[in-house]
C-alpha positions as MATLAB code, in Angstrom:
seq = 'MQLTKILSGVKWMQIVFIYVTLMLPSNHNSQDRAYWYLKDRIINLELRPGERLKTVAIAKALDISRTPVREALGRLEQEGLVTRDSGWGYVVKGLSLKEARDIYKVREALEVEAAREAIGNLDDKALDQLAQLLRKAEKHWESGKVKEFRKCTRQFHLSIAHASNNDALKNLIAVIDDRVRLLGAILFDHHLDRGRESLAQNRAILQALKSKDVLAAEQAVRVHVSHARECMMKYLTHSSSSVQLLYNNQQYTKNKISLERPVRVMA';
ca = [
       0.000    0.000    0.000;
       2.816    2.339    0.962;
       4.685    1.404   -2.236;
       1.577    2.184   -4.284;
       1.343    5.627   -2.698;
       5.017    6.291   -3.379;
       4.707    5.235   -7.014;
       1.560    7.296   -7.414;
       3.418   10.286   -6.003;
       6.314    9.729   -8.396;
       3.920    9.512  -11.336;
       2.189   12.704  -10.275;
       5.520   14.508   -9.886;
       6.549   13.326  -13.366;
       3.354   14.723  -14.831;
       3.904   18.045  -13.057;
       7.531   18.140  -14.263;
       6.550   17.443  -17.875;
       3.805   20.072  -17.746;
       6.117   22.718  -16.282;
       8.840   21.839  -18.779;
       6.447   22.262  -21.686;
       5.088   25.523  -20.338;
       8.475   27.103  -19.689;
      10.039   28.981  -22.630;
      12.718   26.871  -24.320;
      15.889   28.557  -25.533;
      16.320   25.716  -28.009;
      12.845   26.300  -29.439;
      13.518   30.043  -29.568;
      16.720   29.364  -31.481;
      14.831   27.176  -33.939;
      12.203   29.897  -34.379;
      14.861   32.486  -35.141;
      16.754   30.087  -37.394;
      13.783   29.135  -39.565;
      12.411   32.684  -39.577;
      15.684   34.075  -40.910;
      16.406   31.169  -43.235;
      12.997   31.390  -44.874;
      13.370   35.137  -45.410;
      16.878   34.748  -46.832;
      16.130   32.002  -49.351;
      12.974   33.829  -50.453;
      14.800   37.169  -50.915;
      12.845   38.939  -48.198;
      16.310   39.553  -46.777;
      18.714   40.228  -49.603;
      22.464   39.730  -50.071;
      24.412   42.458  -48.304;
      21.576   43.259  -45.925;
      22.594   43.773  -42.309;
      20.966   41.563  -39.696;
      20.420   43.348  -36.391;
      20.151   40.978  -33.459;
      18.147   43.379  -31.306;
      15.586   44.065  -34.029;
      15.177   40.364  -34.853;
      14.790   39.435  -31.178;
      12.160   42.147  -30.728;
      10.252   41.029  -33.830;
      10.124   37.434  -32.548;
       9.631   38.417  -28.899;
      12.642   36.400  -27.756;
      16.010   37.205  -26.192;
      19.105   38.021  -28.219;
      20.964   34.825  -27.250;
      18.900   32.416  -29.437;
      19.089   34.915  -32.297;
      22.889   34.950  -32.084;
      22.895   31.145  -31.957;
      20.623   30.992  -35.012;
      22.907   33.378  -36.898;
      25.852   31.152  -35.999;
      24.053   28.169  -37.546;
      23.260   30.157  -40.680;
      26.903   31.239  -40.922;
      27.984   27.590  -40.857;
      25.549   26.908  -43.693;
      26.967   29.784  -45.730;
      23.816   31.909  -45.779;
      25.171   34.777  -43.657;
      28.636   36.100  -42.975;
      30.203   38.191  -40.212;
      30.644   41.868  -40.947;
      33.006   43.718  -38.644;
      31.176   46.434  -36.784;
      27.734   45.223  -37.873;
      27.500   41.630  -36.677;
      26.101   39.649  -39.606;
      25.008   40.338  -43.171;
      23.208   38.132  -45.685;
      25.833   36.450  -47.834;
      25.794   36.826  -51.594;
      26.562   34.253  -54.280;
      29.315   34.723  -56.818;
      28.730   33.991  -60.489;
      31.038   30.968  -60.181;
      29.077   29.674  -57.175;
      25.827   29.966  -59.136;
      27.308   28.018  -62.071;
      28.699   25.355  -59.754;
      25.375   24.878  -57.960;
      23.517   24.400  -61.242;
      26.096   21.861  -62.447;
      25.908   19.863  -59.231;
      22.123   20.110  -59.139;
      21.827   18.754  -62.663;
      24.090   15.787  -61.938;
      22.311   14.908  -58.697;
      18.741   15.317  -59.945;
      19.404   13.366  -63.135;
      20.714   10.497  -61.014;
      17.743   10.833  -58.656;
      15.293   10.488  -61.562;
      17.222    7.526  -62.920;
      17.142    5.690  -59.591;
      13.576    6.685  -58.658;
      11.881    5.657  -61.869;
      11.593    1.988  -60.910;
      10.327    2.797  -57.414;
       7.483    5.137  -58.296;
       4.139    3.361  -58.060;
       0.791    4.828  -59.080;
       0.269    6.418  -55.669;
       3.654    8.141  -55.726;
       3.122    9.356  -59.293;
      -0.286   10.728  -58.324;
       1.317   12.632  -55.447;
       3.806   14.158  -57.867;
       0.952   15.143  -60.171;
      -0.891   16.721  -57.242;
       2.130   18.852  -56.419;
       2.187   20.191  -59.969;
      -1.569   20.869  -59.879;
      -1.133   22.794  -56.639;
       1.779   24.672  -58.148;
      -0.332   25.678  -61.145;
      -3.111   26.986  -58.887;
      -0.602   29.009  -56.877;
       0.878   30.449  -60.063;
      -2.527   31.447  -61.379;
      -3.282   33.093  -58.021;
      -0.019   35.013  -58.057;
       1.402   33.096  -55.066;
       4.939   32.753  -56.375;
       6.503   31.689  -53.074;
       3.994   28.863  -52.667;
       4.477   27.920  -56.316;
       8.222   27.550  -55.836;
       7.705   25.464  -52.685;
       5.511   23.011  -54.586;
       7.844   22.675  -57.548;
      10.856   22.229  -55.281;
       8.980   19.600  -53.293;
       8.275   17.863  -56.603;
      12.010   17.373  -57.153;
      12.727   16.462  -53.541;
       9.987   13.826  -53.710;
      11.654   12.275  -56.738;
      14.940   12.218  -54.833;
      13.209   10.567  -51.880;
      11.857    7.861  -54.182;
      15.406    6.962  -55.228;
      15.899    5.237  -51.850;
      19.518    6.387  -52.039;
      20.303    8.049  -48.709;
      23.679    9.403  -49.839;
      22.070   10.993  -52.886;
      19.251   12.492  -50.804;
      21.765   13.950  -48.368;
      23.796   15.551  -51.152;
      20.672   17.120  -52.641;
      19.723   18.414  -49.191;
      23.144   20.076  -48.844;
      22.571   22.344  -51.864;
      18.818   22.757  -51.418;
      18.969   26.179  -49.740;
      21.091   27.609  -52.546;
      18.897   26.012  -55.193;
      15.896   27.724  -53.600;
      17.774   31.017  -53.378;
      18.745   30.897  -57.043;
      15.153   30.030  -57.887;
      13.914   33.069  -55.983;
      16.385   35.316  -57.807;
      15.386   33.864  -61.175;
      11.663   34.279  -60.543;
      12.314   37.813  -59.329;
      13.648   38.811  -62.751;
      12.238   36.299  -65.251;
       8.467   36.694  -65.243;
       7.735   33.716  -67.518;
       9.757   31.262  -65.466;
       6.668   29.851  -63.740;
       4.969   28.701  -66.946;
       8.250   27.344  -68.320;
       8.940   25.473  -65.095;
       5.481   23.889  -65.075;
       5.853   22.675  -68.660;
       9.299   21.262  -67.969;
       8.192   19.519  -64.776;
       5.199   17.999  -66.570;
       7.639   16.573  -69.116;
       9.647   15.043  -66.265;
       6.483   13.551  -64.758;
       5.376   12.098  -68.093;
       8.752   10.415  -68.564;
       8.551    8.958  -65.060;
       5.052    7.643  -65.735;
       6.253    6.045  -68.963;
       9.236    4.469  -67.148;
      11.434    5.978  -69.856;
      14.818    6.468  -68.199;
      16.443    8.320  -71.096;
      13.464   10.668  -71.470;
      13.461   11.359  -67.730;
      17.175   12.151  -67.743;
      16.748   14.483  -70.708;
      13.728   16.220  -69.194;
      15.607   16.925  -65.957;
      18.622   18.208  -67.892;
      16.406   20.545  -69.929;
      14.738   21.886  -66.785;
      17.951   22.615  -64.881;
      20.004   23.804  -67.859;
      17.256   26.214  -68.922;
      17.176   27.721  -65.434;
      20.965   28.035  -65.551;
      20.940   29.677  -68.973;
      18.269   32.186  -67.904;
      20.249   33.047  -64.786;
      23.527   33.442  -66.655;
      21.830   35.597  -69.284;
      20.387   37.845  -66.610;
      23.691   38.146  -64.745;
      25.655   38.809  -67.904;
      23.340   41.301  -69.599;
      21.440   42.952  -66.752;
      21.770   46.725  -66.852;
      20.397   47.086  -63.331;
      23.482   45.939  -61.410;
      23.715   47.408  -57.944;
      26.546   47.185  -55.478;
      26.288   44.568  -52.776;
      28.143   44.337  -49.510;
      29.915   41.002  -49.728;
      32.613   39.917  -47.278;
      33.121   43.548  -46.209;
      33.742   44.794  -49.753;
      31.646   46.281  -52.531;
      31.324   44.561  -55.885;
      29.520   45.519  -59.059;
      30.746   42.625  -61.226;
      30.640   38.859  -60.800;
      28.080   39.123  -57.992;
      24.392   38.424  -58.262;
      22.798   41.831  -58.615;
      19.528   42.543  -56.914;
      17.139   45.424  -56.702;
      14.756   46.777  -54.077;
      16.869   46.913  -50.904;
      14.809   45.885  -47.892;
      15.064   47.232  -44.357;
      15.555   44.688  -41.615;
      12.541   44.803  -39.347;
      12.582   48.509  -38.618;
];
């Protein structure tokens, strides 16, 4: 009887401990909030290359302390999305022209291999899910929801990679995913027809996957990625709207991705 009371007391104390733990603010959760908040804004160009990131302003916007914000910025620095700027803390990191070319080359190689390995694993249910993603993307495009459109089309490619059942391949694609999304945001920002082109190209990829045509799938992926690369290179090479960006504490007008509409950081 006494043992039962003791165990009951222990159980009750465990419940109270769990409840209090859940109710107390978690620095780890605050760091994750800051991390994903900043990351999403960076890869969607809401925070642009060269833009200063003020810890106090970010903490105030999220209603958290400055410590998790600094920790989140440290994580983003390790991932290459922000860089330290003496006297200012952190700034959003830019991409060089060479980096953009390299990312497209690696993306093409990885996604071609993903399609090749996934094609035998995609059953009717998986193919229908891919089709649904493209239908959702089309609706978002028609509604002018470009950010949501890009999320759906990127998920389309990540789903194909997942179907490859190749963990090493999936991990490599995940490594470059942020920069792929960033380049996509830049491209959509300056190439107004990219949405319609992307839909047509992704439908061609889906049709090849449905037909179990490996060569057609490889070619369709190559066309999709190479066309995005060519559009980006054309913009970077011929754009007359280059603006200077702060990049690693220096100003560049050439060989850096040029962007317009500077944005204030959470004034």
